[in-house]
PDB file of C-alpha atoms in Angstrom:
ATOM      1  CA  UNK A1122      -3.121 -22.286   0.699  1.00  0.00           C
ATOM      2  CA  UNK A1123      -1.664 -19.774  -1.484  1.00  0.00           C
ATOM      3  CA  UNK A1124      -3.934 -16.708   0.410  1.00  0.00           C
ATOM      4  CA  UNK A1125      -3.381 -14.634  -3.054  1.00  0.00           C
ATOM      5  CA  UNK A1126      -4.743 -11.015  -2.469  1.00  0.00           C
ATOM      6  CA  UNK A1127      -5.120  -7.981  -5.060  1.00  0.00           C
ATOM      7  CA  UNK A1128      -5.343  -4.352  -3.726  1.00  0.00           C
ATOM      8  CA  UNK A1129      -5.288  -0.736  -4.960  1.00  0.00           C
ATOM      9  CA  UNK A1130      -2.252   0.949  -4.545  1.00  0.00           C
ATOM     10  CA  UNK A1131      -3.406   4.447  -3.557  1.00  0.00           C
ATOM     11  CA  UNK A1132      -0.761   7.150  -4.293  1.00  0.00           C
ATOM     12  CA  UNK A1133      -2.028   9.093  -7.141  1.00  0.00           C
ATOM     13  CA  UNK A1134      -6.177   7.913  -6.870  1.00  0.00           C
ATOM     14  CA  UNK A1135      -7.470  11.756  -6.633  1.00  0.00           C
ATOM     15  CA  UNK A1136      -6.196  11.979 -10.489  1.00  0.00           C
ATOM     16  CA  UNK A1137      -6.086   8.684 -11.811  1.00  0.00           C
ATOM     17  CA  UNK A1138      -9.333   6.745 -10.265  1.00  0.00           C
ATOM     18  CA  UNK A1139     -11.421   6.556  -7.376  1.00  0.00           C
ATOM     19  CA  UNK A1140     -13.050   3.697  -5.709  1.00  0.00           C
ATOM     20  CA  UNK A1141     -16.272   3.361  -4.609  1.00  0.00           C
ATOM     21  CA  UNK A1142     -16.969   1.464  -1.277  1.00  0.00           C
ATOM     22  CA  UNK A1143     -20.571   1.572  -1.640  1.00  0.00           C
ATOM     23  CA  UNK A1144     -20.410  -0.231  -5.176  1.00  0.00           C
ATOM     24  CA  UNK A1145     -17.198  -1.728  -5.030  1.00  0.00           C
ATOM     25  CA  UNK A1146     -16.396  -0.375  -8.070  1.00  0.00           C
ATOM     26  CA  UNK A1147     -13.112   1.710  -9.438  1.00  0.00           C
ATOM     27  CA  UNK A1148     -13.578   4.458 -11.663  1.00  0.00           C
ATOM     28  CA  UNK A1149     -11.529   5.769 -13.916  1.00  0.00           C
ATOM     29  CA  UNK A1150     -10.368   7.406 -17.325  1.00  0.00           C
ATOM     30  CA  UNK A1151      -8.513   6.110 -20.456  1.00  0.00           C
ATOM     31  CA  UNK A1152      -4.701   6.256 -20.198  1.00  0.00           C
ATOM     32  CA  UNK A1153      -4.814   6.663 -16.308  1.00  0.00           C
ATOM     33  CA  UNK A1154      -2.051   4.594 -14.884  1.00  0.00           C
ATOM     34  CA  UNK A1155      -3.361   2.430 -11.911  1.00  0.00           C
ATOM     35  CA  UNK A1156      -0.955   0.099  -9.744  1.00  0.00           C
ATOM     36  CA  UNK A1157      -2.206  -2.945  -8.092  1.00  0.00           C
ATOM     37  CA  UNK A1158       0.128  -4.883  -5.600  1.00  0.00           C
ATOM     38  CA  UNK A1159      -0.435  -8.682  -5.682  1.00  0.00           C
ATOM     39  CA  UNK A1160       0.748 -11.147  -2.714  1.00  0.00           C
ATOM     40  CA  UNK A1161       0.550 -14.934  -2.797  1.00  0.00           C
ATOM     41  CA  UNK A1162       2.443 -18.161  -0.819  1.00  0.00           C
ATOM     42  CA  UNK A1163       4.466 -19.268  -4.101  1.00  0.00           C
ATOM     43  CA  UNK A1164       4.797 -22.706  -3.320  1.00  0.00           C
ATOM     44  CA  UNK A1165       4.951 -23.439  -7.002  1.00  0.00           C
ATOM     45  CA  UNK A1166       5.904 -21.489 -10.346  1.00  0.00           C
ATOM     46  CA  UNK A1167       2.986 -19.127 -10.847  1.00  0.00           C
ATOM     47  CA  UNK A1168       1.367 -16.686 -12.827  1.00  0.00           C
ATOM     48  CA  UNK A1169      -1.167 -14.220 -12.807  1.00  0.00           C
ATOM     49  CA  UNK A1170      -3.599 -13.969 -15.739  1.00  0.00           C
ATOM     50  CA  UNK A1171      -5.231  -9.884 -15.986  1.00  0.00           C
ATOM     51  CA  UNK A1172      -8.583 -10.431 -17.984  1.00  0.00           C
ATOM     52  CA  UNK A1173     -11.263  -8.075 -18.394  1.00  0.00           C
ATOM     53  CA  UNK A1174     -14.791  -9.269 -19.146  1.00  0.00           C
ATOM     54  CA  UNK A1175     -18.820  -8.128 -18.992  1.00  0.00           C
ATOM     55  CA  UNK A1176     -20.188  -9.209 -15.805  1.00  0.00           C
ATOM     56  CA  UNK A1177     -23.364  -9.351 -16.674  1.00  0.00           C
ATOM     57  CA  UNK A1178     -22.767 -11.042 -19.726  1.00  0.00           C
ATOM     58  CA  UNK A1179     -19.937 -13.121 -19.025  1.00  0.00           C
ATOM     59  CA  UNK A1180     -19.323 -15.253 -22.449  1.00  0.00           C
ATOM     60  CA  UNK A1181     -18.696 -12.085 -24.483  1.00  0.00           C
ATOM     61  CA  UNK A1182     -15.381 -11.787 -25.559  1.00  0.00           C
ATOM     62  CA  UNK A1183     -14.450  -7.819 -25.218  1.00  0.00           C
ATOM     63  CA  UNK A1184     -11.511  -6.066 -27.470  1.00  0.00           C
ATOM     64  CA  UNK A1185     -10.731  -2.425 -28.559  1.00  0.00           C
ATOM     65  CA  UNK A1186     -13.246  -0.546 -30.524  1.00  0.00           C
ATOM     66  CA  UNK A1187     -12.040   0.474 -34.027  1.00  0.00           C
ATOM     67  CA  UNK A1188     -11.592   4.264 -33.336  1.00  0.00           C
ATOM     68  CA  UNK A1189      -9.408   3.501 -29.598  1.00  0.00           C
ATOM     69  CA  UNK A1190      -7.366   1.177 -31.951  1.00  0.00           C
ATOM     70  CA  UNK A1191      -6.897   3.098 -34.831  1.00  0.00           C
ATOM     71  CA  UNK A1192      -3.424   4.072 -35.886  1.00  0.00           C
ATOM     72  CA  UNK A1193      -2.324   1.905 -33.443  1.00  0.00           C
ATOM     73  CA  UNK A1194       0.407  -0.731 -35.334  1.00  0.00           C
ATOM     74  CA  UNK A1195       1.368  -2.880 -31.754  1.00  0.00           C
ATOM     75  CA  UNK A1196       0.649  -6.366 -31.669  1.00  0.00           C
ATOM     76  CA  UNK A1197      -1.095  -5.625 -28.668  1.00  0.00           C
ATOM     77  CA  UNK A1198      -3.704  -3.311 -30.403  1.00  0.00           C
ATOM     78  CA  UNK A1199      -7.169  -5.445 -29.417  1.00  0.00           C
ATOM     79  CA  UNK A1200      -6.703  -5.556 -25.785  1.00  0.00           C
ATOM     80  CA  UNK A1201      -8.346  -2.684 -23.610  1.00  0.00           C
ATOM     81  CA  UNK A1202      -6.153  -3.389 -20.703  1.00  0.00           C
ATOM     82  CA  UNK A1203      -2.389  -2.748 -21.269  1.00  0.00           C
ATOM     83  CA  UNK A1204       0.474  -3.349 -18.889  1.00  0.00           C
ATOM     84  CA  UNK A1205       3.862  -1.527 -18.521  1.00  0.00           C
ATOM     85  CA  UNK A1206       5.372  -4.435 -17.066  1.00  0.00           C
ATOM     86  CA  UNK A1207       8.833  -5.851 -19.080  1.00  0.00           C
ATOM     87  CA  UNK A1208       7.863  -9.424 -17.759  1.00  0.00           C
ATOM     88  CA  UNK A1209       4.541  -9.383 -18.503  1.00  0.00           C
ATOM     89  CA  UNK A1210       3.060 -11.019 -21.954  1.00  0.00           C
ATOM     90  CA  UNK A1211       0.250  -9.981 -23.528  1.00  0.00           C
ATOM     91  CA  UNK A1212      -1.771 -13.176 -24.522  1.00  0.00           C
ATOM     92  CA  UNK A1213      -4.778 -14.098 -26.554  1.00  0.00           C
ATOM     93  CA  UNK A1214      -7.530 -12.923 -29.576  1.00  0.00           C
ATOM     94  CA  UNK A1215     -10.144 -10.962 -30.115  1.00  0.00           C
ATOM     95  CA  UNK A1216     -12.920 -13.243 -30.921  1.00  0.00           C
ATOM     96  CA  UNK A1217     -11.507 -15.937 -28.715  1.00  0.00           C
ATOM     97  CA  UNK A1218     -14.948 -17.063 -26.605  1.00  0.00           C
ATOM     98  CA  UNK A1219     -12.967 -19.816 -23.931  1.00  0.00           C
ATOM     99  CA  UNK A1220     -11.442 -18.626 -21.080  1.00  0.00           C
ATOM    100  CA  UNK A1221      -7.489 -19.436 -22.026  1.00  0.00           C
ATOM    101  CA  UNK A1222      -8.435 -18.228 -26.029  1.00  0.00           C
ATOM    102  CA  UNK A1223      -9.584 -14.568 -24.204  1.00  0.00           C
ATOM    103  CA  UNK A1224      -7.843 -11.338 -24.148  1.00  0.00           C
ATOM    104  CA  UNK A1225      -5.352 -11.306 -21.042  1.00  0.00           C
ATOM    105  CA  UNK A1226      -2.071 -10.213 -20.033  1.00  0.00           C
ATOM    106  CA  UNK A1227      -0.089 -12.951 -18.035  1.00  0.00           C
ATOM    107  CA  UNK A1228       2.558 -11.721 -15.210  1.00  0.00           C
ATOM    108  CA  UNK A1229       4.839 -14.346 -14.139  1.00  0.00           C
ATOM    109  CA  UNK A1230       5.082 -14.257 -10.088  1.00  0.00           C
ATOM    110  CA  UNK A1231       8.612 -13.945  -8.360  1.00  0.00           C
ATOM    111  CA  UNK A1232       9.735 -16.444  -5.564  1.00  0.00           C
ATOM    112  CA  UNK A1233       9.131 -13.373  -3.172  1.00  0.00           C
ATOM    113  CA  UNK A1234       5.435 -14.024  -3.929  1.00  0.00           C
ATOM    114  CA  UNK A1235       4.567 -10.158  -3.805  1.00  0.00           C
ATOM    115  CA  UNK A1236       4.352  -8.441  -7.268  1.00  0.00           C
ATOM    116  CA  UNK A1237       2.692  -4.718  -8.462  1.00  0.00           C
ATOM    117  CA  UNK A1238       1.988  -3.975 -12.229  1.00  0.00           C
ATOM    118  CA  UNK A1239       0.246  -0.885 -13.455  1.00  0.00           C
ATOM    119  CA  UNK A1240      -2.454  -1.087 -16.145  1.00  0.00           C
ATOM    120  CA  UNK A1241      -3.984   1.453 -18.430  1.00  0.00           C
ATOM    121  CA  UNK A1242      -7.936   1.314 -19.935  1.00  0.00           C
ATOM    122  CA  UNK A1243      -7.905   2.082 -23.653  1.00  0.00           C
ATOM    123  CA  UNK A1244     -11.511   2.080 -24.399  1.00  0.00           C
ATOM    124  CA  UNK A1245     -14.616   3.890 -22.211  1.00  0.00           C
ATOM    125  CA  UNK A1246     -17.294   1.787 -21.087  1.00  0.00           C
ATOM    126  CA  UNK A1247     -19.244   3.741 -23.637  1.00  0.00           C
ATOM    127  CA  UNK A1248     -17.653   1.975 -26.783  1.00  0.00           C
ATOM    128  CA  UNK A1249     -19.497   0.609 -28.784  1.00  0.00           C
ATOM    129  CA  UNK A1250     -17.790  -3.077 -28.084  1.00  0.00           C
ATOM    130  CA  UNK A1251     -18.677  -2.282 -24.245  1.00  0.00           C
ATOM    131  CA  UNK A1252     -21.522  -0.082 -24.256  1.00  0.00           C
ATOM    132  CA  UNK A1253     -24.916  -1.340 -21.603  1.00  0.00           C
ATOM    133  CA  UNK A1254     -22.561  -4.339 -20.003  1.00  0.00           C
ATOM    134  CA  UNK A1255     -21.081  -4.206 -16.988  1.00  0.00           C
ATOM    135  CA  UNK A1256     -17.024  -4.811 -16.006  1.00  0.00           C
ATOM    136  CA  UNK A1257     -14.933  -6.512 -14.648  1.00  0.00           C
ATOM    137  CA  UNK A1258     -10.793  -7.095 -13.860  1.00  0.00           C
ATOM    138  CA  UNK A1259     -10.284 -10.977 -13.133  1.00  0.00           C
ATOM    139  CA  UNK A1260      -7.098 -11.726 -11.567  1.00  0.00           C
ATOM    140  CA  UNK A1261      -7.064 -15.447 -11.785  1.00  0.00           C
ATOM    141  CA  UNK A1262      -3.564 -17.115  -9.871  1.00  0.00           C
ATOM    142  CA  UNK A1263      -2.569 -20.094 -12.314  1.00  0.00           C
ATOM    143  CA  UNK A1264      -0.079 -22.634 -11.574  1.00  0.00           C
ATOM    144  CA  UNK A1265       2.457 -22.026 -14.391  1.00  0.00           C
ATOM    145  CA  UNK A1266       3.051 -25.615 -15.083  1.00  0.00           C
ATOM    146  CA  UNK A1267       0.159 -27.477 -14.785  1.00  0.00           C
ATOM    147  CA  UNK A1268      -1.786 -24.249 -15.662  1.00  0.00           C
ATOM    148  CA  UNK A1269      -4.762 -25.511 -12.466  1.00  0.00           C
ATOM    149  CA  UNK A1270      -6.328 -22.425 -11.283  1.00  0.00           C
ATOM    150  CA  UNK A1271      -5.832 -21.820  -7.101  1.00  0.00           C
ATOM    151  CA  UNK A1272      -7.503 -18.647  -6.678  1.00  0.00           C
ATOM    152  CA  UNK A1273      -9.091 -15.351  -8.237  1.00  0.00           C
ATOM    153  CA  UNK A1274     -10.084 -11.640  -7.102  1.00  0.00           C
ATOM    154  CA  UNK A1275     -12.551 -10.095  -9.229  1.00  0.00           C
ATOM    155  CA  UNK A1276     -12.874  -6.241  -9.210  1.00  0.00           C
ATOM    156  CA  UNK A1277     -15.581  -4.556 -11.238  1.00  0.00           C
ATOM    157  CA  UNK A1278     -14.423  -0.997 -13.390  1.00  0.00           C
ATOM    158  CA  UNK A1279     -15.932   1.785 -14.953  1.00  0.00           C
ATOM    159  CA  UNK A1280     -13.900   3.868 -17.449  1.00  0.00           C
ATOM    160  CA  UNK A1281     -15.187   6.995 -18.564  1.00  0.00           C
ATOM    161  CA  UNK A1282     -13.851  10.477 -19.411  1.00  0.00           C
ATOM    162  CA  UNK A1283     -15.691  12.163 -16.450  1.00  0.00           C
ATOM    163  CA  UNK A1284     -15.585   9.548 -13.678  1.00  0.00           C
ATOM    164  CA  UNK A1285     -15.960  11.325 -10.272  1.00  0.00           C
ATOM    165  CA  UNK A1286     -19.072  12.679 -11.604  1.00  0.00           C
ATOM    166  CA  UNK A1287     -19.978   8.907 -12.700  1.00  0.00           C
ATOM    167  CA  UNK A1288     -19.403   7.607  -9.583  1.00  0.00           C
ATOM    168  CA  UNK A1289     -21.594   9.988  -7.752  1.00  0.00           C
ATOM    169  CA  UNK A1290     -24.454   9.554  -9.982  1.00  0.00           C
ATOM    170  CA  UNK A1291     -24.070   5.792  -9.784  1.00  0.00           C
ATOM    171  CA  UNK A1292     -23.868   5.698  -6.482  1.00  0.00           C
ATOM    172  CA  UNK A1293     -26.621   8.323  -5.776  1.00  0.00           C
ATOM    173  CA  UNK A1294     -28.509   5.775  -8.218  1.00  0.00           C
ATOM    174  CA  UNK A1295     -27.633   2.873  -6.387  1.00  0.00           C
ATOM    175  CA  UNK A1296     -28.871   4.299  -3.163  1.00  0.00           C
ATOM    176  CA  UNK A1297     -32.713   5.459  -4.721  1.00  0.00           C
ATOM    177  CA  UNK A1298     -32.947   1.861  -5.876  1.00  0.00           C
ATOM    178  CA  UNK A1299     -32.387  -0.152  -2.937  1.00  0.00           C
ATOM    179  CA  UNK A1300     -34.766   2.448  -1.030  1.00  0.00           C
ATOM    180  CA  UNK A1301     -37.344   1.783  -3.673  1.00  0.00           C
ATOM    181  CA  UNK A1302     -36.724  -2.329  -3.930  1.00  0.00           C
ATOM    182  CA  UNK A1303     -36.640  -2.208   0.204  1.00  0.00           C
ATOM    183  CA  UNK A1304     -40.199  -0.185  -0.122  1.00  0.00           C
ATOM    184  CA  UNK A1305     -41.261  -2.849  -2.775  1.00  0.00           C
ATOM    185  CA  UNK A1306     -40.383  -6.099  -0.467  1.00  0.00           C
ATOM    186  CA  UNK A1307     -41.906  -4.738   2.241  1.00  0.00           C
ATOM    187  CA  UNK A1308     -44.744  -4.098   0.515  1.00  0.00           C
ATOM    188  CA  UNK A1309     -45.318  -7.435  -0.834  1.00  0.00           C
ATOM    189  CA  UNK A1310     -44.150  -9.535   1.642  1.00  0.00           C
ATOM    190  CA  UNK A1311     -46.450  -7.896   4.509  1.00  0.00           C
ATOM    191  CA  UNK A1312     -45.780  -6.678   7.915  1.00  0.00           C
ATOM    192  CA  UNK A1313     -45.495 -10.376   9.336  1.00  0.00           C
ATOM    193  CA  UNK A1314     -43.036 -11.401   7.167  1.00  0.00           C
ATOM    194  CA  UNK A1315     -39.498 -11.663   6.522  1.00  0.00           C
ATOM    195  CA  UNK A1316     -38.808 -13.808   3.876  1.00  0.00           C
ATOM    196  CA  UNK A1317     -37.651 -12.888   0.255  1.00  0.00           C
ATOM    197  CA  UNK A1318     -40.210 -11.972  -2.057  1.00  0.00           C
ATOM    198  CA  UNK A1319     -40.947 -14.559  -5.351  1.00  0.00           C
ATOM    199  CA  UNK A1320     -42.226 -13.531  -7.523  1.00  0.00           C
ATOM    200  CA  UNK A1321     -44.642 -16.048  -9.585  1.00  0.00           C
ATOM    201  CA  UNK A1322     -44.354 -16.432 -13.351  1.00  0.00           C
ATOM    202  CA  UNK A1323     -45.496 -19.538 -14.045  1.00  0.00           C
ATOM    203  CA  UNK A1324     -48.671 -18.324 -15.614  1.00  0.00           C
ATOM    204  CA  UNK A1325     -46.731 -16.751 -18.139  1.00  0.00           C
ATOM    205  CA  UNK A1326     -46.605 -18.167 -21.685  1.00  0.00           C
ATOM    206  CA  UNK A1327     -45.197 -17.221 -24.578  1.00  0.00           C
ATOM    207  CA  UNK A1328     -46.014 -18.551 -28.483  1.00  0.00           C
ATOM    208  CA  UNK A1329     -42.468 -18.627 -30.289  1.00  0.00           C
ATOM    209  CA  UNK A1330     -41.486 -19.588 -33.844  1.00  0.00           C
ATOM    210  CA  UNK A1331     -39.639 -22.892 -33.512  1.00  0.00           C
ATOM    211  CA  UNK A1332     -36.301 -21.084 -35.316  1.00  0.00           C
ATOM    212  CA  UNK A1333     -36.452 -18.403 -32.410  1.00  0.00           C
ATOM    213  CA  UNK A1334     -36.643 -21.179 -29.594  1.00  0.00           C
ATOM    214  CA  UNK A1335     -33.216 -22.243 -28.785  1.00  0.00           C
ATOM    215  CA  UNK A1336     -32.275 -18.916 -29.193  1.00  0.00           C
ATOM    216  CA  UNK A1337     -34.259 -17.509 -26.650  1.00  0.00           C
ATOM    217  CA  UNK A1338     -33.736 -20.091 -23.972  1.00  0.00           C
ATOM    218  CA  UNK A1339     -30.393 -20.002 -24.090  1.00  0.00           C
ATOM    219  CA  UNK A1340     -30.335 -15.840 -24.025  1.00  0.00           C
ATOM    220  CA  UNK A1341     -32.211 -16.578 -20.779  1.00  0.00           C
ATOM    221  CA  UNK A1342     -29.413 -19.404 -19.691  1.00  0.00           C
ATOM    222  CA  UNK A1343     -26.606 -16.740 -19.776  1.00  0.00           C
ATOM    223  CA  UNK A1344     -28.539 -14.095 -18.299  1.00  0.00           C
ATOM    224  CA  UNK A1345     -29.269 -16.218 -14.909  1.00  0.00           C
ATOM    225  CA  UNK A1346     -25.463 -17.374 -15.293  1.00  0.00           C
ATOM    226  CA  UNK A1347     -24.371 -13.894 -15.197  1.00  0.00           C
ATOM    227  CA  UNK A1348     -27.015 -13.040 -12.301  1.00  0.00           C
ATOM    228  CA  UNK A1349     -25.552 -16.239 -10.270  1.00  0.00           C
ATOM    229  CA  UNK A1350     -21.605 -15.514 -11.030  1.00  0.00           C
ATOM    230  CA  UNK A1351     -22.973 -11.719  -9.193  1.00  0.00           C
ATOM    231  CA  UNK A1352     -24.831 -12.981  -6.666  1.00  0.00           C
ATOM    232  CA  UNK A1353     -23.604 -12.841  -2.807  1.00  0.00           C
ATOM    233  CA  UNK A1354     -27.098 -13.532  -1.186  1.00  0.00           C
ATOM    234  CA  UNK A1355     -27.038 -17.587  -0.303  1.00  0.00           C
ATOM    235  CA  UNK A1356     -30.988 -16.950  -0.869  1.00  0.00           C
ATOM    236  CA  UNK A1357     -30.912 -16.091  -4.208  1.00  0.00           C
ATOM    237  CA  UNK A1358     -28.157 -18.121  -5.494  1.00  0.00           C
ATOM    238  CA  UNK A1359     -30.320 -21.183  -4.390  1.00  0.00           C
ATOM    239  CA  UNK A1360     -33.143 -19.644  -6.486  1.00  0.00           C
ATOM    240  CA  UNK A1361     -31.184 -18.897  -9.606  1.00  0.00           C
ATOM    241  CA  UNK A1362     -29.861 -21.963  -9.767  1.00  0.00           C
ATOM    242  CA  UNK A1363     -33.407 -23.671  -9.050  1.00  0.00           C
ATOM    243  CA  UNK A1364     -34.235 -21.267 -12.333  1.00  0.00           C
ATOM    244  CA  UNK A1365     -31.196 -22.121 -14.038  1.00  0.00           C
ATOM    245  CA  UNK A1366     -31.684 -26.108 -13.635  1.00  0.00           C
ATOM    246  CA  UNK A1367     -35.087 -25.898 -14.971  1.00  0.00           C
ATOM    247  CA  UNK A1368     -33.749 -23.946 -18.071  1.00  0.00           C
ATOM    248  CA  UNK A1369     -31.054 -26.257 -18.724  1.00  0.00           C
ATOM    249  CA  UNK A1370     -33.510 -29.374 -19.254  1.00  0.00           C
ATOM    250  CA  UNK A1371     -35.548 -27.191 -21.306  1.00  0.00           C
ATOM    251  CA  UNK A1372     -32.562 -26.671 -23.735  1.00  0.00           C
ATOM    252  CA  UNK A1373     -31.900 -30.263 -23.619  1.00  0.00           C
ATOM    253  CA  UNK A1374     -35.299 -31.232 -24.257  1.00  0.00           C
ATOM    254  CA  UNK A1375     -35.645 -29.288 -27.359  1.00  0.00           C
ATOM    255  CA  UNK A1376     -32.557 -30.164 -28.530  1.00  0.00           C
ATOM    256  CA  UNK A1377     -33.630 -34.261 -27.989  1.00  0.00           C
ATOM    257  CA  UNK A1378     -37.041 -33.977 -29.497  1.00  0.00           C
ATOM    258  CA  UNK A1379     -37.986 -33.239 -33.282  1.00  0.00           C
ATOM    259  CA  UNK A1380     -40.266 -30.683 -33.247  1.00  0.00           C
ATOM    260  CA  UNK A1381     -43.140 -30.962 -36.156  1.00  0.00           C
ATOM    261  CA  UNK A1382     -44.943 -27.871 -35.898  1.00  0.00           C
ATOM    262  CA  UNK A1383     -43.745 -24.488 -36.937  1.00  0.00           C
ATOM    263  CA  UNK A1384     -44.338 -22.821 -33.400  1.00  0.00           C
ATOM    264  CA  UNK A1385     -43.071 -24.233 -30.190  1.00  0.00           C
ATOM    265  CA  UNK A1386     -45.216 -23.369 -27.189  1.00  0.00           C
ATOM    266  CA  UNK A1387     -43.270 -22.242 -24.158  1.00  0.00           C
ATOM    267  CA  UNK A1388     -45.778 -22.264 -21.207  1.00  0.00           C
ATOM    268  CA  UNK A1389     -46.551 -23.391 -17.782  1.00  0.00           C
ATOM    269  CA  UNK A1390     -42.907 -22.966 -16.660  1.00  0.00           C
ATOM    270  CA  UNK A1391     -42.027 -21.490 -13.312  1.00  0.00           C
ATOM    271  CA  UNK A1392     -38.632 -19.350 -14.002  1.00  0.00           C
TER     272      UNK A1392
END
């Protein structure tokens, strides 16, 4: 209804970033201006909400580290992503977990429906508040009154201080990894077949102290979560959520029964 689209605008990408096709992935540097050019139908008031979050661990909040906000006095000093954008609001806190309590900027959209705002990174993906996650820009289209969400492009980043030479390593990486899990599937599912390969781990137990329990399964809930929100194959969607179902009525299964003994046994499950 509202076909919203978010692209690159490319004047300037040599210096400022460079996208990868093969990882669909931009990379770039801190304080490197990038433009993106947003068009929607704007039947209604709307707004655009600019979040940036781990995608592989998608409930943790993400702000400035202490030495990329240091000496910095704005009220805008936690948020990684700026704007220079005189419409645009910077919105949220640092710790906030739910998705309208998060770190965003908001851009109010124009009755022509077509809007570009350029954004800088503040912190590296090394920091030590992003450091081993993955992420990501969310553009999320919002009805301004009603605040109902009617669409959202999701564009994954990498800020570092060297990032051509990142994003040839990556993608060199990227490459010797799907050789190697192509040479693995192959392997184990046999010249006859051509099914995915599952892999069986129901056999596999584990002994854990009853305090550790909850802990663990639900460590194991967000890390299938953050696997599914990734996933584009229809074949392993259907088995992470399989995985993820079975998960779920283990967490509400230990959080129904009292348990007596100071070790729970976590065994027999398929996962």
């Amino acid at each position: 209804m509202h076909d919203f689209k978010v692209k690159l605008e490319e004047s300037g990408s040599t210096e400022f970033f460079a996208f990868s096709q093969k990882l669909n992935r931009v990379f770039t540097s801190t304080d490197k201006t990038i433009t993106f050019s947003m068009v929607m139908n704007p039947h209604t008031p709307l707004l655009i909400r600019i979040m940036l979050v781990c995608s592989n661990v998608i409930f943790q909040p993400l702000s400035r580290c202490s030495y990329h906000s240091r000496g910095d006095s704005t009220t805008f000093r936690d948020h990684v992503v700026t704007h220079k954008d005189s419409m645009a609001k910077y919105f949220g806190t640092a710790d906030g977990v739910y998705f309208r309590e998060r770190l965003a900027i908001l851009v109010p959209i124009e009755e022509t429906g077509q809007k570009s705002i350029s954004l800088e990174f503040k912190c590296l993906s090394s920091c030590y508040k992003i450091k081993k996650v993955s992420t990501a820009l969310i553009f999320t289209l919002e009805d301004e009154i009603s605040g109902n969400i009617l669409g959202r492009q999701v564009l994954n980043v990498h800020v570092s201080k060297n990032f051509k030479r990142d994003m040839e390593l990556a993608e060199k990486a990227a490459s010797v990894k799907r050789r190697l899990s192509g040479e693995f599937e192959s392997e184990a599912a046999g010249p006859s077949s051509s099914k995915r390969t599952i892999v069986d781990l129901s056999e596999l137990k584990f002994l854990l102290p009853q305090e550790v329990v909850r802990e663990f399964l639900e460590g194991t809930q967000q890390f299938i979560k953050a696997k599914l929100y990734n996933a584009e194959d229809d074949g392993l969607k259907g088995s992470l959520t399989t995985c993820l179902e079975k998960v779920n009525v283990m967490i509400d299964n230990f959080a129904s029964n009292s348990v007596e003994s100071g070790e729970h046994d976590y065994c027999k499950r398929k996962v």
